CSV table of C-alpha atoms and ligand atoms in Angstrom, one decimal:
chain,number,residue,atom,x,y,z
R,567,MET,CA,51.7,60.8,102.4
R,568,ALA,CA,55.2,60.7,101.0
R,569,ARG,CA,58.8,61.5,101.5
R,570,LEU,CA,60.0,64.3,99.3
R,571,VAL,CA,63.6,64.4,98.1
R,572,LEU,CA,65.4,67.0,96.0
R,573,GLU,CA,68.9,66.2,94.8
R,574,HIS,CA,71.1,69.1,93.5
R,575,VAL,CA,68.1,70.8,91.9
R,576,THR,CA,68.8,73.9,89.8
R,577,ARG,CA,66.5,76.0,87.7
R,578,ARG,CA,68.0,78.6,85.4
R,579,PHE,CA,66.1,81.3,83.5
R,580,PRO,CA,67.5,83.1,80.5
R,581,GLY,CA,69.2,86.3,81.5
R,582,VAL,CA,70.4,89.3,79.5
R,583,GLY,CA,72.2,88.2,76.2
R,584,ASP,CA,73.6,84.7,76.5
R,585,SER,CA,73.7,84.7,80.4
R,586,SER,CA,71.3,82.9,82.6
R,587,VAL,CA,70.0,83.5,86.1
R,588,ALA,CA,69.7,80.6,88.6
R,589,ALA,CA,66.5,81.2,90.5
R,590,VAL,CA,67.2,77.9,92.3
R,591,SER,CA,70.7,76.7,92.7
R,592,ASP,CA,72.0,73.2,93.7
R,593,VAL,CA,69.2,72.7,96.3
R,594,THR,CA,69.3,69.4,98.1
R,595,LEU,CA,66.5,68.7,100.5
R,596,ASP,CA,65.1,65.6,102.2
R,597,VAL,CA,61.7,66.0,103.8
R,598,ALA,CA,60.5,62.9,105.7
R,599,ASP,CA,57.0,61.5,105.3
R,600,GLY,CA,54.7,63.6,107.5
R,601,GLU,CA,57.2,66.3,108.2
R,602,LEU,CA,56.5,70.1,108.1
R,603,VAL,CA,59.4,72.2,106.6
R,604,VAL,CA,59.2,75.9,106.4
R,605,LEU,CA,61.0,77.5,103.5
R,606,VAL,CA,61.9,81.1,104.3
R,607,GLY,CA,63.8,83.8,102.5
R,608,PRO,CA,63.4,87.4,101.2
R,609,SER,CA,61.6,88.2,98.1
R,610,GLY,CA,63.4,86.8,95.0
R,611,ALA,CA,65.1,84.1,97.0
R,612,GLY,CA,63.7,81.4,94.8
R,613,LYS,CA,60.9,80.0,97.1
R,614,SER,CA,58.1,80.1,94.6
R,615,THR,CA,60.2,78.7,91.9
R,616,LEU,CA,61.2,75.8,94.1
R,617,LEU,CA,57.5,75.1,94.9
R,618,ARG,CA,56.6,75.2,91.2
R,619,LEU,CA,59.3,72.7,90.5
R,620,ILE,CA,58.0,70.3,93.2
R,621,ALA,CA,54.4,70.7,92.0
R,622,GLY,CA,55.5,70.0,88.4
R,623,LEU,CA,54.4,73.5,87.1
R,624,ASP,CA,58.0,74.0,86.0
R,625,GLN,CA,61.0,71.8,85.2
R,626,PRO,CA,64.4,71.8,86.8
R,627,THR,CA,67.4,72.5,84.5
R,628,GLU,CA,69.4,70.0,86.5
R,629,GLY,CA,68.8,67.7,89.4
R,630,ILE,CA,66.4,65.0,90.5
R,631,LEU,CA,63.1,65.2,92.3
R,632,ARG,CA,61.6,62.3,94.1
R,633,ILE,CA,58.1,61.9,95.7
R,634,GLY,CA,57.6,58.7,97.6
R,635,ASP,CA,59.7,56.1,95.8
R,636,ARG,CA,59.3,57.7,92.3
R,637,VAL,CA,61.5,60.1,90.3
R,638,VAL,CA,58.9,62.6,89.2
R,639,ASN,CA,61.0,64.9,86.9
R,640,SER,CA,58.9,63.9,83.9
R,641,VAL,CA,55.6,63.3,85.7
R,642,GLU,CA,52.8,65.7,84.9
R,643,PRO,CA,51.5,67.8,87.9
R,644,GLU,CA,48.2,65.7,88.1
R,645,GLY,CA,50.2,62.5,88.5
R,646,ARG,CA,52.5,63.8,91.4
R,647,ASP,CA,50.1,63.5,94.3
R,648,VAL,CA,50.8,67.1,95.3
R,649,ALA,CA,48.3,69.8,96.3
R,650,MET,CA,49.1,73.5,96.5
R,651,VAL,CA,47.5,76.4,98.4
R,652,PHE,CA,48.4,79.9,97.1
R,653,GLN,CA,48.5,83.4,98.7
R,654,HIS,CA,45.5,84.4,96.6
R,655,HIS,CA,42.8,81.8,97.3
R,656,ALA,CA,41.7,80.8,93.9
R,657,LEU,CA,38.2,79.8,94.8
R,658,TYR,CA,35.5,79.5,92.1
R,659,PRO,CA,33.3,82.6,92.9
R,660,HIS,CA,30.1,81.2,91.5
R,661,LEU,CA,30.3,77.9,93.5
R,662,THR,CA,29.4,77.5,97.1
R,663,VAL,CA,31.9,76.4,99.7
R,664,PHE,CA,30.6,72.9,99.4
R,665,GLU,CA,31.0,72.9,95.6
R,666,ASN,CA,34.4,74.4,95.9
R,667,LEU,CA,35.5,71.6,98.2
R,668,ALA,CA,33.9,69.0,96.0
R,669,PHE,CA,35.3,70.3,92.8
R,670,GLY,CA,38.6,68.4,92.7
R,671,LEU,CA,37.1,65.2,93.9
R,672,ARG,CA,34.4,65.4,91.2
R,673,LEU,CA,37.1,65.8,88.6
R,674,LEU,CA,38.7,62.6,90.0
R,675,LYS,CA,35.3,61.0,89.6
R,676,ARG,CA,35.1,59.9,93.3
R,677,PRO,CA,31.8,58.3,94.4
R,678,ARG,CA,29.2,60.8,95.7
R,679,VAL,CA,29.1,59.2,99.2
R,680,GLU,CA,32.9,59.5,99.5
R,681,ILE,CA,32.8,63.1,98.5
R,682,GLN,CA,30.1,63.9,101.0
R,683,GLN,CA,32.1,62.1,103.8
R,684,LYS,CA,35.4,63.9,103.0
R,685,ILE,CA,33.7,67.3,102.9
R,686,THR,CA,31.9,66.6,106.2
R,687,ASP,CA,35.3,65.6,107.8
R,688,ALA,CA,37.2,68.6,106.3
R,689,ALA,CA,34.3,71.0,107.3
R,690,GLU,CA,34.5,69.7,110.9
R,691,THR,CA,38.3,69.9,111.1
R,692,LEU,CA,38.4,73.4,109.6
R,693,GLU,CA,35.1,74.6,111.3
R,694,LEU,CA,33.5,75.3,107.9
R,695,GLY,CA,30.2,73.5,108.7
R,696,SER,CA,28.1,76.7,108.9
R,697,LEU,CA,29.7,78.1,105.7
R,698,LEU,CA,29.1,75.2,103.3
R,699,HIS,CA,26.2,76.9,101.5
R,700,ARG,CA,27.8,80.3,101.2
R,701,LEU,CA,29.5,81.9,98.2
R,702,PRO,CA,33.2,82.9,98.5
R,703,SER,CA,32.3,86.6,98.1
R,704,THR,CA,30.4,86.5,101.4
R,705,LEU,CA,33.3,85.1,103.4
R,706,SER,CA,36.1,86.9,105.3
R,707,GLY,CA,39.7,86.5,104.0
R,708,GLY,CA,40.5,84.0,106.8
R,709,GLU,CA,37.4,81.9,106.0
R,710,ARG,CA,38.3,81.9,102.3
R,711,GLN,CA,41.8,80.7,103.1
R,712,ARG,CA,40.4,78.0,105.3
R,713,VAL,CA,38.2,76.8,102.4
R,714,ALA,CA,41.3,76.8,100.1
R,715,LEU,CA,43.1,74.7,102.7
R,716,GLY,CA,40.2,72.4,102.9
R,717,ARG,CA,40.0,72.0,99.2
R,718,ALA,CA,43.7,70.9,99.2
R,719,LEU,CA,43.2,68.6,102.1
R,720,VAL,CA,40.1,66.7,100.9
R,721,ARG,CA,42.3,65.3,98.1
R,722,ASN,CA,44.5,63.8,100.8
R,723,PRO,CA,47.7,64.6,98.9
R,724,GLY,CA,51.0,63.0,99.6
R,725,VAL,CA,52.7,66.4,99.6
R,726,LEU,CA,51.0,69.7,100.5
R,727,LEU,CA,52.6,72.9,99.3
R,728,LEU,CA,51.6,76.2,100.8
R,729,ASP,CA,52.8,79.4,99.2
R,730,GLU,CA,52.5,82.3,101.7
R,731,PRO,CA,48.9,81.3,102.4
R,732,LEU,CA,48.5,83.9,105.2
R,733,ALA,CA,50.2,86.8,103.5
R,734,ASN,CA,47.0,88.7,102.8
R,735,LEU,CA,45.4,88.4,106.2
R,736,ASP,CA,45.6,90.7,109.2
R,737,ALA,CA,47.8,89.8,112.2
R,738,SER,CA,45.3,88.2,114.5
R,739,MET,CA,43.8,86.1,111.8
R,740,ARG,CA,47.3,85.0,110.7
R,741,SER,CA,48.0,83.9,114.2
R,742,ASP,CA,44.7,81.9,114.5
R,743,LEU,CA,45.2,80.2,111.1
R,744,ARG,CA,48.8,79.5,111.9
R,745,ARG,CA,47.7,77.6,115.0
R,746,GLU,CA,45.1,75.8,113.0
R,747,ILE,CA,47.6,74.7,110.3
R,748,LYS,CA,49.9,73.4,112.9
R,749,ARG,CA,47.1,71.5,114.5
R,750,LEU,CA,46.0,70.1,111.2
R,751,GLN,CA,49.5,69.1,110.3
R,752,ALA,CA,50.0,67.3,113.6
R,753,ARG,CA,46.7,65.4,113.1
R,754,LEU,CA,46.6,64.6,109.4
R,755,ARG,CA,50.4,64.4,108.9
R,756,PRO,CA,50.7,65.4,105.3
R,757,THR,CA,54.3,66.0,104.2
R,758,MET,CA,54.2,69.8,104.0
R,759,ILE,CA,56.3,72.6,102.6
R,760,TYR,CA,55.3,76.0,103.9
R,761,VAL,CA,56.7,79.0,102.2
R,762,THR,CA,56.9,82.4,103.8
R,763,HIS,CA,59.1,85.5,103.9
R,764,ASP,CA,57.9,86.2,107.5
R,765,GLN,CA,60.5,85.1,110.0
R,766,VAL,CA,58.0,85.0,112.9
R,767,GLU,CA,55.8,82.6,110.9
R,768,ALA,CA,58.8,80.5,110.2
R,769,MET,CA,59.9,80.4,113.8
R,770,THR,CA,56.5,79.5,115.2
R,771,LEU,CA,55.4,77.0,112.6
R,772,GLY,CA,58.4,75.0,111.7
R,773,GLN,CA,59.9,71.9,113.1
R,774,ARG,CA,62.6,72.6,110.6
R,775,ILE,CA,63.4,75.8,108.7
R,776,VAL,CA,65.2,76.0,105.4
R,777,VAL,CA,66.6,79.5,104.8
R,778,LEU,CA,67.0,80.4,101.1
R,779,ARG,CA,68.8,83.3,99.5
R,780,HIS,CA,69.8,83.8,95.9
R,781,GLY,CA,68.3,80.3,95.2
R,782,ARG,CA,70.8,78.6,97.6
R,783,VAL,CA,70.1,77.0,100.9
R,784,GLN,CA,71.8,79.0,103.6
R,785,GLN,CA,70.8,76.8,106.6
R,786,ASP,CA,68.6,73.8,107.2
R,787,ALA,CA,67.9,73.3,110.9
R,788,GLU,CA,65.4,73.5,113.8
R,789,PRO,CA,64.1,77.1,114.6
R,790,LEU,CA,66.1,77.5,117.8
R,791,ARG,CA,69.3,76.3,116.3
R,792,ILE,CA,68.9,78.8,113.5
R,793,TYR,CA,68.3,81.6,116.0
R,794,PHE,CA,71.1,80.8,118.4
R,795,SER,CA,73.6,79.3,115.9
R,796,PRO,CA,73.0,81.0,112.6
R,797,ALA,CA,75.3,79.6,109.8
R,798,ASN,CA,76.2,83.0,108.4
R,799,LEU,CA,75.6,86.7,108.7
R,800,PHE,CA,72.7,86.6,106.3
R,801,VAL,CA,70.8,84.1,108.4
R,802,ALA,CA,71.7,85.9,111.6
R,803,GLY,CA,70.4,89.2,110.2
R,804,PHE,CA,67.3,87.7,108.7
R,805,ILE,CA,66.0,85.6,111.6
R,806,GLY,CA,65.3,87.7,114.7
R,807,SER,CA,63.6,91.0,115.2
R,808,PRO,CA,65.1,93.5,115.8
R,809,PRO,CA,68.0,91.9,114.0
R,810,LEU,CA,71.3,90.9,115.5
R,811,ASN,CA,73.6,93.7,116.4
R,812,GLN,CA,76.8,93.5,114.3
R,813,VAL,CA,80.1,95.0,115.4
R,814,PRO,CA,83.1,94.7,113.1
R,815,GLY,CA,86.6,94.2,114.6
R,816,THR,CA,89.4,91.7,115.1
R,817,LEU,CA,90.0,88.6,117.3
R,818,ARG,CA,93.3,88.2,119.1
R,819,ARG,CA,94.6,85.4,121.4
R,820,ALA,CA,96.1,86.9,124.6
R,821,ASP,CA,97.6,85.0,127.6
R,822,THR,CA,94.3,85.4,129.4
R,823,GLY,CA,92.1,84.2,126.5
R,824,TRP,CA,90.5,85.7,123.5
R,825,ARG,CA,90.0,89.4,123.0
R,826,PHE,CA,87.9,91.3,120.6
R,827,THR,CA,89.0,94.7,119.4
R,828,ALA,CA,86.1,96.7,117.9
R,829,ARG,CA,86.7,98.8,114.8
R,830,THR,CA,85.7,102.2,116.0
R,831,ALA,CA,85.2,105.3,114.0
R,832,ALA,CA,88.1,107.8,113.5
R,833,GLY,CA,88.7,109.8,116.6
R,834,ILE,CA,87.0,107.3,119.0
R,835,PRO,CA,89.3,105.3,121.2
R,836,ALA,CA,89.6,101.6,120.4
R,837,VAL,CA,87.4,99.3,122.5
R,838,ASP,CA,89.2,96.2,123.5
R,839,LEU,CA,87.1,93.5,125.2
R,840,PRO,CA,88.2,90.4,126.9
R,841,LEU,CA,85.9,87.5,125.9
R,842,PRO,CA,84.4,85.3,128.6
R,843,PRO,CA,86.3,82.0,129.1
R,844,GLN,CA,83.3,80.0,127.8
R,845,ILE,CA,83.9,81.4,124.3
R,846,SER,CA,86.1,79.0,122.4
R,847,PHE,CA,86.3,77.9,118.8
R,848,SER,CA,86.4,74.5,117.1
R,849,ASN,CA,88.9,75.8,114.6
R,850,GLU,CA,91.2,78.4,116.2
R,851,PRO,CA,90.9,81.6,114.3
R,852,GLU,CA,94.2,83.3,113.3
R,853,THR,CA,95.2,86.1,115.6
R,854,GLY,CA,94.2,89.4,114.1
R,855,MET,CA,91.4,87.8,112.0
R,856,ALA,CA,88.8,90.3,110.8
R,857,VAL,CA,85.5,89.3,112.2
R,858,VAL,CA,82.0,90.5,113.0
R,859,LEU,CA,80.8,90.1,116.5
R,860,GLY,CA,77.0,89.5,116.7
R,861,LEU,CA,74.9,90.1,119.8
R,862,ARG,CA,71.2,89.7,120.0
R,863,PRO,CA,69.2,92.7,121.5
R,864,GLU,CA,68.3,90.7,124.5
R,865,HIS,CA,72.0,90.2,125.3
R,866,ILE,CA,72.6,93.9,125.9
R,867,SER,CA,71.3,94.6,129.3
R,868,ARG,CA,71.1,97.6,131.6
R,869,ALA,CA,73.9,97.5,134.1
R,870,PRO,CA,72.6,97.9,137.7
R,871,SER,CA,74.4,101.1,138.6
R,872,SER,CA,77.0,103.4,137.2
R,873,GLY,CA,79.4,102.1,139.8
R,874,SER,CA,79.8,98.9,137.7
R,875,ILE,CA,81.3,100.7,134.7
R,876,SER,CA,84.7,99.3,135.5
R,877,GLU,CA,83.5,95.8,134.6
R,878,PRO,CA,85.2,94.8,131.4
R,879,TRP,CA,82.0,94.2,129.5
R,880,THR,CA,80.2,97.3,130.6
R,881,LEU,CA,80.2,100.5,128.7
R,882,LYS,CA,78.4,103.8,128.6
R,883,ALA,CA,75.8,104.3,125.9
R,884,ARG,CA,73.4,107.1,125.2
R,885,VAL,CA,69.7,106.3,124.5
R,886,GLU,CA,68.9,107.7,121.1
R,887,PHE,CA,65.3,106.7,121.0
R,888,LEU,CA,62.9,104.2,122.5
R,889,GLU,CA,60.2,101.9,121.0
R,890,PRO,CA,58.0,100.9,124.0
R,891,LEU,CA,56.1,97.6,123.2
R,892,GLY,CA,54.5,97.2,126.5
R,893,PRO,CA,56.1,94.2,128.2
R,894,GLU,CA,59.5,95.3,126.7
R,895,THR,CA,61.1,98.3,125.2
R,896,LEU,CA,63.5,98.4,122.2
R,897,VAL,CA,66.2,100.8,123.2
R,898,HIS,CA,68.3,102.3,120.4
R,899,LEU,CA,71.7,103.2,121.8
R,900,VAL,CA,74.7,105.1,120.6
R,901,SER,CA,77.8,103.4,122.0
R,902,PRO,CA,81.5,103.4,121.5
R,903,LEU,CA,80.9,100.3,119.4
R,904,GLY,CA,78.5,102.2,117.2
R,905,PRO,CA,74.7,102.0,117.2
R,906,LEU,CA,73.2,99.1,119.1
R,907,VAL,CA,69.6,98.0,119.7
R,908,ALA,CA,68.8,96.4,123.1
R,909,ARG,CA,65.6,94.8,124.4
R,910,TRP,CA,64.9,95.8,127.9
R,911,THR,CA,62.1,94.7,130.2
R,912,GLY,CA,61.0,96.2,133.5
R,913,ALA,CA,58.8,98.9,134.8
R,914,SER,CA,61.3,101.8,134.8
R,915,GLN,CA,61.7,103.3,131.3
R,916,PRO,CA,65.1,104.6,130.3
R,917,ALA,CA,65.0,108.3,129.3
R,918,GLU,CA,65.8,109.4,125.8
R,919,THR,CA,69.2,111.3,125.3
R,920,ARG,CA,70.5,110.0,128.8
R,921,GLU,CA,73.6,107.9,129.2
R,922,TYR,CA,73.4,104.5,130.9
R,923,PRO,CA,75.9,101.8,131.7
R,924,VAL,CA,75.1,98.8,129.6
R,925,ARG,CA,76.4,95.3,129.9
R,926,LEU,CA,77.3,93.2,126.9
R,927,ASP,CA,76.4,89.6,127.7
R,928,LEU,CA,79.4,88.4,125.6
R,929,GLU,CA,78.9,84.8,126.7
R,930,HIS,CA,76.2,84.8,124.1
R,931,ALA,CA,78.3,86.5,121.4
R,932,LEU,CA,78.5,85.0,117.9
R,933,PHE,CA,81.4,85.5,115.6
R,934,PHE,CA,81.5,85.6,111.8
R,935,SER,CA,84.3,85.9,109.3
R,936,ALA,CA,84.3,89.4,108.0
R,937,ALA,CA,85.6,88.1,104.6
R,938,THR,CA,83.0,85.4,104.0
R,939,GLY,CA,80.2,86.1,106.5
R,940,GLU,CA,80.4,82.4,107.6
R,941,ALA,CA,80.0,81.7,111.3
R,942,LEU,CA,83.1,80.7,113.2
R,943,ARG,CA,82.3,77.4,114.9
R,944,GLN,CA,82.0,77.9,118.6
R,945,ARG,CA,82.4,75.0,121.1
R,946,THR,CA,79.7,76.1,123.5
R,947,PRO,CA,76.3,76.8,121.8
R,948,ALA,CA,75.3,80.4,122.2
R,949,GLY,CA,71.8,79.6,123.5
R,950,PRO,CA,69.5,76.8,124.6
R,951,GLN,CA,69.5,74.0,122.0
R,952,PRO,CA,66.5,72.0,121.1
R,953,GLY,CA,66.3,69.0,123.4
R,954,PHE,CA,68.5,70.6,126.0
R,955,PRO,CA,67.1,70.9,129.5
R,956,GLN,CA,66.4,74.6,130.1
Q,2312,ADP,P1,60.5,84.2,95.8
Q,2312,ADP,O1,59.3,83.3,95.6
Q,2312,ADP,O2,61.5,83.8,96.8
Q,2312,ADP,O3,60.2,85.7,95.9
Q,2312,ADP,P2,61.0,83.6,93.0
Q,2312,ADP,O4,61.1,82.1,93.0
Q,2312,ADP,O5,59.7,84.2,92.6
Q,2312,ADP,O6,61.4,84.1,94.4
Q,2312,ADP,O7,62.1,84.2,92.1
Q,2312,ADP,C1,63.5,83.9,92.2
Q,2312,ADP,C2,64.3,84.6,91.1
Q,2312,ADP,O8,64.0,84.0,89.9
Q,2312,ADP,C3,63.9,86.1,91.0
Q,2312,ADP,O9,65.1,86.8,90.7
Q,2312,ADP,C4,63.0,86.1,89.8
Q,2312,ADP,O10,63.1,87.3,89.1
Q,2312,ADP,C5,63.5,85.0,88.9
Q,2312,ADP,N1,62.5,84.4,88.1
Q,2312,ADP,C6,61.4,83.7,88.6
Q,2312,ADP,N2,60.6,83.2,87.6
Q,2312,ADP,C7,61.2,83.7,86.4
Q,2312,ADP,C8,60.9,83.5,85.0
Q,2312,ADP,N3,59.8,82.9,84.6
Q,2312,ADP,N4,61.8,84.1,84.2
Q,2312,ADP,C9,62.9,84.7,84.6
Q,2312,ADP,N5,63.2,84.9,85.9
Q,2312,ADP,C10,62.4,84.4,86.8
C-alpha cells in the first residue's frame, strides 16, 4: 500500500501541424495510503491517459509522479507496484479461473504454497470458490470481472487502478459489484483510483471525487460537497441527474437584500425575484453582474394551492411532459424562467398540459458567473455538508 502523488502532471500529444493537444494538463493530486478516489469526467476528459501515466504505460511530458516515497517517472511499469483492471477483462481464455489468478504470481516466481493461499483468500473474498476450475468462456460478465479484480488483488499492489471496470455489465450486476468493490476496499485498503464516466457510480463509490474535463481537474472534494457546492457550471451540470436547472439573469443589491432578475425571452415580462436572506456571498458580486442561477430539480416543488401564487418565489408553470419513475416523477415544466425540470414525489400525479403553481426553493439556489462559469462563493452551504448533523 502506498501514497500516490502527482505534481503538475501534463501529457501532450502531437496535434495538427506543429500544435500539441494536452490530454492531461497540470494535474496535481495527493491520494493517501489506503484511500479510494474516483476519477470522473466525460469521454475524452483524459481519465485513461492519467491512469496510463500512473501505471507507467505512458510518460508525462511534464510533472512528477510519486508512489510511496519514490519518484517513479522513469520506473518501468513492473517496478511500480501498481495493478490495473480494465473495462475489458483481459483473462486468458485457455486458462481456468485458478490459473488466471495464479498467472501473475507464477511470473513473480512466488512459492507454490503462497500462491495457493493467496488464491484461496481471494476466492473467498470474491466468492469465486465454486468457479476456480471453470474457463472464462463459461462465466457471466460479472463473474469474469470479479476474476479480473481477484487477479489484481492477489498481487497485493500498492496502488490499484480500475478503468471503468463495470462499464460492460448490466445495471443490477453493476450495483452488486460496486458494493463488493467498496467492501473490498474497506477491508484490504489498497490505495485505489477508480475511473468512470458514470456520475452515479462516482457518487456512490467515492470518499472523494476528482472531476476532470479537458485534462484539467475541475473539482476535488467529497461527493456531497460536489453535489451541493459545485465549483463551476460544468461540475454542476455533470453531477446530478436530471442536471441542475440553469436560469441566466443578473444579480442586484436592493435595500431589502439581493434580487435576481431572470433573462426572459422577448415578449415575456421580466421575472424579478427577491432572494431569501440566507443567500449571501463571500465576495460581494457587483450589482448588475451577469450570472446563472442553478436550482436542483428537487428544489422546485409543487405549491400547495393556487392561492399561494402571490408568494414571491411561486410562479405558474405548465407541465409539458412527465417521466414517472415510481417513487418520484420528473416533471418537465415550461415557466416564465424558461424550461425547468422538477422532481416531485407523492401519490397524486400532475397532469400533462395543465398549469400549476410551483415554488422555487431559492434558499438552495447556486450562482455562477455567466462570464467564467465559476461558482460565486456563498456563505451558507446550499445543502447538507459531510460531517454536518442532518
Ligand atoms: P477519457 O479516458 O477520459 O475518455 P482519454 O485519456 O482517452 O480520455 O483521452 C483524452 C484526450 O487525449 C482525447 O482528446 C484523446 O483523443 C487524446 N489522446 C489520448 N491518447 C492519445 C494518443 N495516443 N495520441 C493522440 N491523442 C490522444
